[in-house]
XYZ file of C-alpha atoms in Angstrom:
394
model
C -13.779 48.875 -9.689
C -10.366 49.564 -8.058
C -11.392 53.236 -7.177
C -14.595 51.830 -5.562
C -12.569 49.416 -3.455
C -10.187 51.946 -2.468
C -13.236 54.159 -1.479
C -15.214 51.882 0.407
C -11.889 50.769 2.650
C -11.310 54.654 3.200
C -14.716 55.102 4.204
C -14.439 52.245 6.815
C -11.561 53.691 8.349
C -13.119 57.188 8.399
C -16.066 55.658 10.084
C -14.246 53.803 12.680
C -12.687 57.112 13.567
C -15.845 59.139 13.518
C -15.095 61.198 10.693
C -17.489 62.987 8.606
C -17.417 61.912 5.043
C -18.822 62.939 1.540
C -18.694 61.364 -1.717
C -18.039 63.390 -4.891
C -19.109 61.743 -8.007
C -18.632 62.967 -11.819
C -22.036 62.473 -13.114
C -22.064 64.308 -16.596
C -19.486 65.405 -18.863
C -20.094 67.361 -22.138
C -16.960 67.958 -24.101
C -13.393 66.341 -22.890
C -12.319 65.953 -19.370
C -9.686 63.927 -17.711
C -12.070 61.700 -16.094
C -15.672 60.451 -17.370
C -18.992 59.876 -15.515
C -18.475 57.409 -12.749
C -15.200 58.825 -11.246
C -15.468 59.202 -7.649
C -13.623 60.634 -4.743
C -14.055 60.005 -1.010
C -13.634 63.300 1.252
C -13.212 63.296 4.687
C -13.678 66.135 7.162
C -10.232 66.649 7.663
C -9.197 66.596 4.049
C -8.182 63.213 3.316
C -8.986 62.461 -0.359
C -9.629 58.902 -1.931
C -10.081 58.445 -5.568
C -10.117 61.562 -8.142
C -12.593 63.333 -10.131
C -10.027 65.354 -12.295
C -6.194 65.089 -12.825
C -5.811 67.222 -9.775
C -7.135 70.440 -11.257
C -10.684 70.240 -9.266
C -9.739 68.385 -6.255
C -8.890 71.483 -4.121
C -12.158 73.263 -4.822
C -14.124 70.178 -4.540
C -12.656 69.452 -1.140
C -13.993 72.838 0.053
C -17.420 72.360 -1.271
C -17.656 68.979 0.167
C -16.858 70.532 3.674
C -19.854 72.571 3.222
C -21.922 69.720 2.196
C -20.822 67.906 5.104
C -21.630 70.912 7.476
C -25.056 71.476 5.801
C -25.781 67.330 5.306
C -27.135 68.587 1.967
C -25.969 67.232 -1.221
C -24.711 69.952 -3.790
C -24.213 69.789 -7.545
C -21.176 71.641 -8.950
C -20.219 72.841 -12.312
C -16.716 73.387 -13.663
C -16.759 74.744 -16.950
C -13.090 74.230 -18.454
C -13.797 75.338 -22.358
C -11.899 78.458 -21.518
C -8.064 78.267 -21.412
C -7.750 81.445 -19.939
C -10.255 80.980 -17.096
C -8.597 81.785 -13.839
C -11.249 81.160 -11.370
C -9.792 77.778 -10.292
C -6.585 79.096 -10.238
C -5.218 77.215 -13.308
C -5.695 77.091 -16.907
C -7.016 73.610 -17.359
C -7.707 73.466 -20.699
C -9.623 70.480 -21.022
C -12.480 72.192 -23.083
C -15.463 70.445 -21.134
C -18.330 71.188 -18.809
C -18.044 68.776 -15.714
C -21.031 68.218 -13.405
C -19.857 66.630 -9.994
C -22.485 65.667 -7.520
C -21.064 66.157 -3.951
C -23.379 64.082 -1.229
C -23.121 63.594 2.466
C -22.639 59.809 3.604
C -25.047 59.258 6.597
C -23.879 56.373 8.454
C -27.435 55.490 9.875
C -28.885 55.189 6.364
C -28.500 51.588 5.300
C -28.739 52.555 1.721
C -26.258 55.476 1.667
C -23.909 55.539 -1.418
C -21.285 53.898 0.098
C -23.574 51.090 1.333
C -24.979 50.585 -2.180
C -21.327 50.520 -3.632
C -20.107 48.292 -1.013
C -22.968 45.668 -2.250
C -21.743 45.872 -5.752
C -18.448 44.573 -4.516
C -19.681 41.692 -1.909
C -21.232 40.084 -5.306
C -19.271 38.947 -8.070
C -21.966 40.064 -10.677
C -22.809 42.607 -12.846
C -24.906 45.691 -11.485
C -26.550 49.116 -12.286
C -25.916 52.290 -9.729
C -28.356 55.275 -10.498
C -27.458 58.570 -9.340
C -30.106 61.139 -9.591
C -29.327 64.953 -9.948
C -31.181 68.038 -10.913
C -29.501 70.530 -13.494
C -32.834 72.533 -13.441
C -32.742 73.272 -9.921
C -29.202 73.305 -8.868
C -30.042 74.855 -5.227
C -32.694 72.664 -4.436
C -32.129 68.960 -3.147
C -30.375 66.564 -5.057
C -31.379 62.920 -4.839
C -27.827 61.423 -5.279
C -26.878 57.800 -5.475
C -30.157 56.226 -4.433
C -30.589 53.024 -6.179
C -28.858 49.484 -6.848
C -30.274 46.941 -9.229
C -28.055 43.811 -9.186
C -28.013 41.436 -11.997
C -28.972 38.431 -9.791
C -30.322 39.877 -6.795
C -33.205 42.209 -5.262
C -33.107 45.594 -5.891
C -31.873 48.394 -3.119
C -32.742 51.805 -2.445
C -36.098 53.737 -3.319
C -37.006 56.438 -5.692
C -40.048 58.702 -5.790
C -42.591 58.774 -7.380
C -42.884 55.153 -8.282
C -43.574 55.708 -11.818
C -39.897 57.069 -12.148
C -38.502 54.052 -10.197
C -40.434 51.768 -12.724
C -38.549 53.627 -15.413
C -35.299 53.460 -13.871
C -35.513 49.848 -13.469
C -36.283 49.198 -17.086
C -33.561 51.528 -18.224
C -31.199 49.486 -15.986
C -32.130 46.188 -17.634
C -31.355 47.664 -20.811
C -27.844 49.083 -19.544
C -27.363 45.684 -18.150
C -27.831 44.003 -21.684
C -25.793 46.743 -23.526
C -23.027 46.745 -20.779
C -22.829 50.415 -21.298
C -23.594 53.513 -18.819
C -26.242 56.164 -20.048
C -27.369 59.420 -18.891
C -31.274 59.962 -19.124
C -33.443 63.025 -18.627
C -36.838 62.678 -16.953
C -39.719 65.072 -17.085
C -41.676 64.643 -13.851
C -44.699 67.064 -13.724
C -43.007 70.375 -14.145
C -39.430 69.293 -13.201
C -36.614 67.556 -15.063
C -34.731 64.907 -13.458
C -31.173 63.435 -14.820
C -30.215 59.969 -14.311
C -26.922 58.685 -14.553
C -27.470 54.903 -14.965
C -24.191 53.378 -14.537
C -22.816 49.974 -15.577
C -20.489 48.096 -13.190
C -19.038 45.106 -13.805
C -16.886 42.587 -11.330
C -13.072 43.201 -11.436
C -10.866 41.087 -13.888
C -10.075 37.921 -12.248
C -6.600 36.980 -13.581
C -5.739 33.209 -13.407
C -1.927 32.975 -13.631
C -1.038 29.321 -14.394
C 2.983 29.221 -13.551
C 4.711 30.723 -10.466
C 7.984 31.349 -11.466
C 9.949 34.420 -10.720
C 9.018 36.271 -14.032
C 5.153 36.165 -12.788
C 6.126 38.436 -9.724
C 5.849 41.628 -11.653
C 2.908 40.802 -13.464
C 1.096 40.067 -10.181
C 2.191 43.212 -8.775
C 0.858 45.120 -11.857
C -2.451 43.333 -11.958
C -2.890 44.138 -8.277
C -2.283 47.899 -8.707
C -4.965 47.669 -11.385
C -7.210 46.278 -8.740
C -7.777 43.109 -10.481
C -8.023 39.876 -8.609
C -5.346 37.678 -8.887
C -4.881 33.797 -8.401
C -1.318 32.071 -8.838
C -1.541 28.566 -9.560
C 1.575 25.904 -10.032
C 2.049 22.287 -9.522
C 5.303 22.789 -7.788
C 5.342 22.923 -3.841
C 8.437 25.037 -3.727
C 6.986 27.839 -6.220
C 3.152 28.082 -5.052
C 3.907 29.801 -2.030
C 1.940 33.049 -0.846
C 5.110 34.881 0.280
C 6.325 34.644 -3.073
C 3.445 36.490 -4.319
C 2.098 38.674 -1.455
C 0.017 40.908 -3.575
C -2.031 37.772 -5.018
C -5.357 37.188 -3.712
C -4.856 33.488 -4.035
C -1.852 31.168 -4.635
C -2.902 27.542 -5.097
C -0.966 24.380 -5.445
C -2.802 22.250 -8.316
C -2.181 19.839 -11.159
C -4.306 20.571 -14.279
C -7.118 18.226 -13.588
C -7.799 20.053 -10.194
C -7.502 23.547 -11.420
C -10.895 24.253 -12.479
C -12.564 22.735 -9.319
C -10.651 25.442 -7.339
C -11.721 28.663 -8.758
C -14.724 30.542 -10.030
C -14.805 31.085 -13.866
C -17.088 33.801 -15.138
C -17.159 36.199 -18.194
C -14.488 38.634 -16.543
C -11.981 35.578 -15.673
C -8.957 35.639 -18.089
C -6.207 32.781 -18.009
C -2.688 33.047 -18.515
C -0.452 29.917 -19.459
C 2.970 30.868 -17.963
C 4.195 27.808 -16.830
C 7.148 26.843 -19.159
C 6.261 23.703 -19.038
C 4.758 22.209 -22.277
C 2.693 19.268 -20.906
C 1.082 21.307 -18.174
C 0.132 24.017 -20.524
C -1.219 21.486 -23.158
C -3.195 20.139 -20.288
C -4.602 23.303 -19.231
C -5.404 24.556 -22.834
C -7.480 21.562 -23.459
C -9.822 22.517 -20.712
C -9.750 26.120 -21.488
C -10.706 26.561 -25.042
C -14.074 25.113 -24.463
C -15.049 27.863 -21.395
C -16.834 30.961 -21.947
C -13.959 33.330 -21.145
C -12.824 36.296 -23.143
C -8.968 35.398 -22.852
C -6.506 32.614 -22.788
C -2.962 33.979 -23.294
C -0.138 31.169 -23.836
C 3.483 32.347 -23.281
C 6.022 31.376 -25.812
C 6.274 31.354 -29.547
C 3.635 30.918 -32.144
C 5.386 27.528 -33.051
C 4.378 26.263 -29.348
C 0.722 27.010 -29.535
C 0.583 25.690 -33.100
C 2.210 22.428 -32.038
C -0.433 22.273 -29.032
C -3.446 23.114 -31.066
C -2.264 20.296 -33.431
C -1.793 17.626 -31.100
C -5.472 18.481 -29.447
C -6.870 18.197 -33.066
C -5.173 14.830 -33.587
C -6.821 13.762 -30.306
C -10.205 14.449 -31.975
C -11.028 17.658 -30.397
C -12.308 20.362 -32.621
C -12.720 23.940 -31.542
C -15.168 26.777 -33.195
C -13.679 29.939 -34.995
C -15.120 31.728 -31.827
C -13.492 29.661 -29.187
C -9.999 29.831 -31.136
C -10.542 33.897 -31.602
C -10.111 34.107 -27.231
C -6.479 32.267 -27.688
C -3.703 34.562 -27.736
C -0.456 33.273 -28.311
C 2.086 34.668 -28.298
C 0.505 36.578 -25.658
C 0.718 40.460 -25.224
C 0.893 43.667 -27.557
C 3.930 44.245 -29.526
C 5.808 46.882 -27.593
C 9.173 45.498 -27.930
C 8.962 43.994 -24.161
C 12.110 42.038 -22.965
C 12.199 42.224 -19.503
C 9.675 40.153 -16.844
C 8.517 43.932 -16.087
C 8.026 45.149 -19.656
C 6.298 41.558 -20.705
C 3.808 41.982 -17.888
C 3.011 45.557 -19.305
C 2.462 43.972 -22.578
C 0.215 41.159 -21.411
C -1.989 43.467 -19.163
C -2.407 45.944 -21.924
C -3.473 43.269 -24.470
C -5.803 41.967 -21.760
C -7.349 45.363 -21.032
C -7.853 46.162 -24.818
C -9.573 42.934 -25.432
C -12.091 43.246 -22.338
C -13.048 46.770 -23.667
C -13.111 45.825 -27.450
C -10.161 48.463 -28.216
C -7.623 47.872 -30.651
C -4.584 48.790 -28.498
C -3.040 51.496 -30.865
C -1.910 54.874 -30.676
C -4.318 57.398 -29.350
C -2.996 60.024 -31.927
C -4.141 57.846 -34.746
C -7.810 57.602 -33.568
C -9.582 60.196 -35.868
C -12.730 60.623 -33.154
C -12.679 61.745 -29.825
C -10.970 59.479 -27.028
C -14.456 58.835 -25.401
C -17.970 58.783 -26.566
C -19.655 62.379 -26.366
C -22.388 62.938 -24.143
C -25.748 63.484 -25.911
C -28.430 65.563 -24.045
C -31.748 64.125 -24.811
C -35.136 65.296 -24.779
C -36.762 64.270 -21.343
C -38.874 61.163 -21.108
C -42.169 61.886 -19.519
C -43.047 60.254 -16.188
C -46.655 59.950 -15.390
C -46.904 60.035 -11.480
C -49.931 58.841 -9.583
C -48.479 61.073 -6.622
C -47.138 64.275 -5.952
C -43.190 64.865 -6.872
C -41.500 65.228 -3.270
C -38.697 67.941 -2.867
C -35.998 65.064 -2.963
C -36.328 65.164 -6.937
C -36.796 68.978 -7.368
């Protein structure tokens, strides 16, 4: 989400300066590549780049093609084949061993449903959503539909796809993507043409609620902000809960435990960190947090501290299910030998990321399979269209 946030901000600046822009999106990868489908880069006519579609290998060539797209105001599908280590066409041996499809589309300010407008809509609503980007591998020189449809979880769809039968199929696919929380690429047979759809699952940014405003929290707030996560710092001490101590935090709130949950929204992307160094504050919060449907509650301190708090809560008559206890992490963080506040912040944020993505947090070299799932090229799904297929999906 951070990349999308940065791109929308950069677009707003470019638009105010009357600069033309284009959006490059990785829509399909066969084999391995540095970035996966959904990676984006905004390009301005004077060469400013925001976001990334590779590790720096493809950006120069993509910039040249983006300028052509802006001049012609016509989307372009570009293929980069990095399977040959000796390939010198791009001026560098990439060695990624993959075929990367990148769609570059011009941004028309006057179009209320242009790609940036659809992405902005995702950011404005803290909910899951699906963005559909259509492209044609069959007819690369023809018109490419591009980013054309947004289906939010709890709001009306935006955008339009022709024929209507295809839009109906995409809406059904979007519902399945929302359920599975996983992006897919589908091929559709529309009369004698094959159109590919990157049906992309987007989730709201992680919201980190940090209970505690000591100096050791400052590196964690800074690192979480770099990740694009929303950070709220809460403390009950007036001289600690001060905004200028945490300039990168989205919110700094002064509150006691009974007030906390009334001040913040909580959803499936909200995580809590109990880092107050105050036993009574922490146990009062833990009592409220364990029953919540959140994925992660981290407790700073030794395991003995957490065990003691849980024992006290059980003595009060509280009973927690195994699923509720599974989300409580104490001591919090991955075992990386962290000692300093900065290292502890790295350890904690890494554990949160692993938990949210369902990964074990182990060394990649010990993973027997590929780092990322491989794209499977599926047989096109037939689309019964009651109307002719427009050139826009050629």
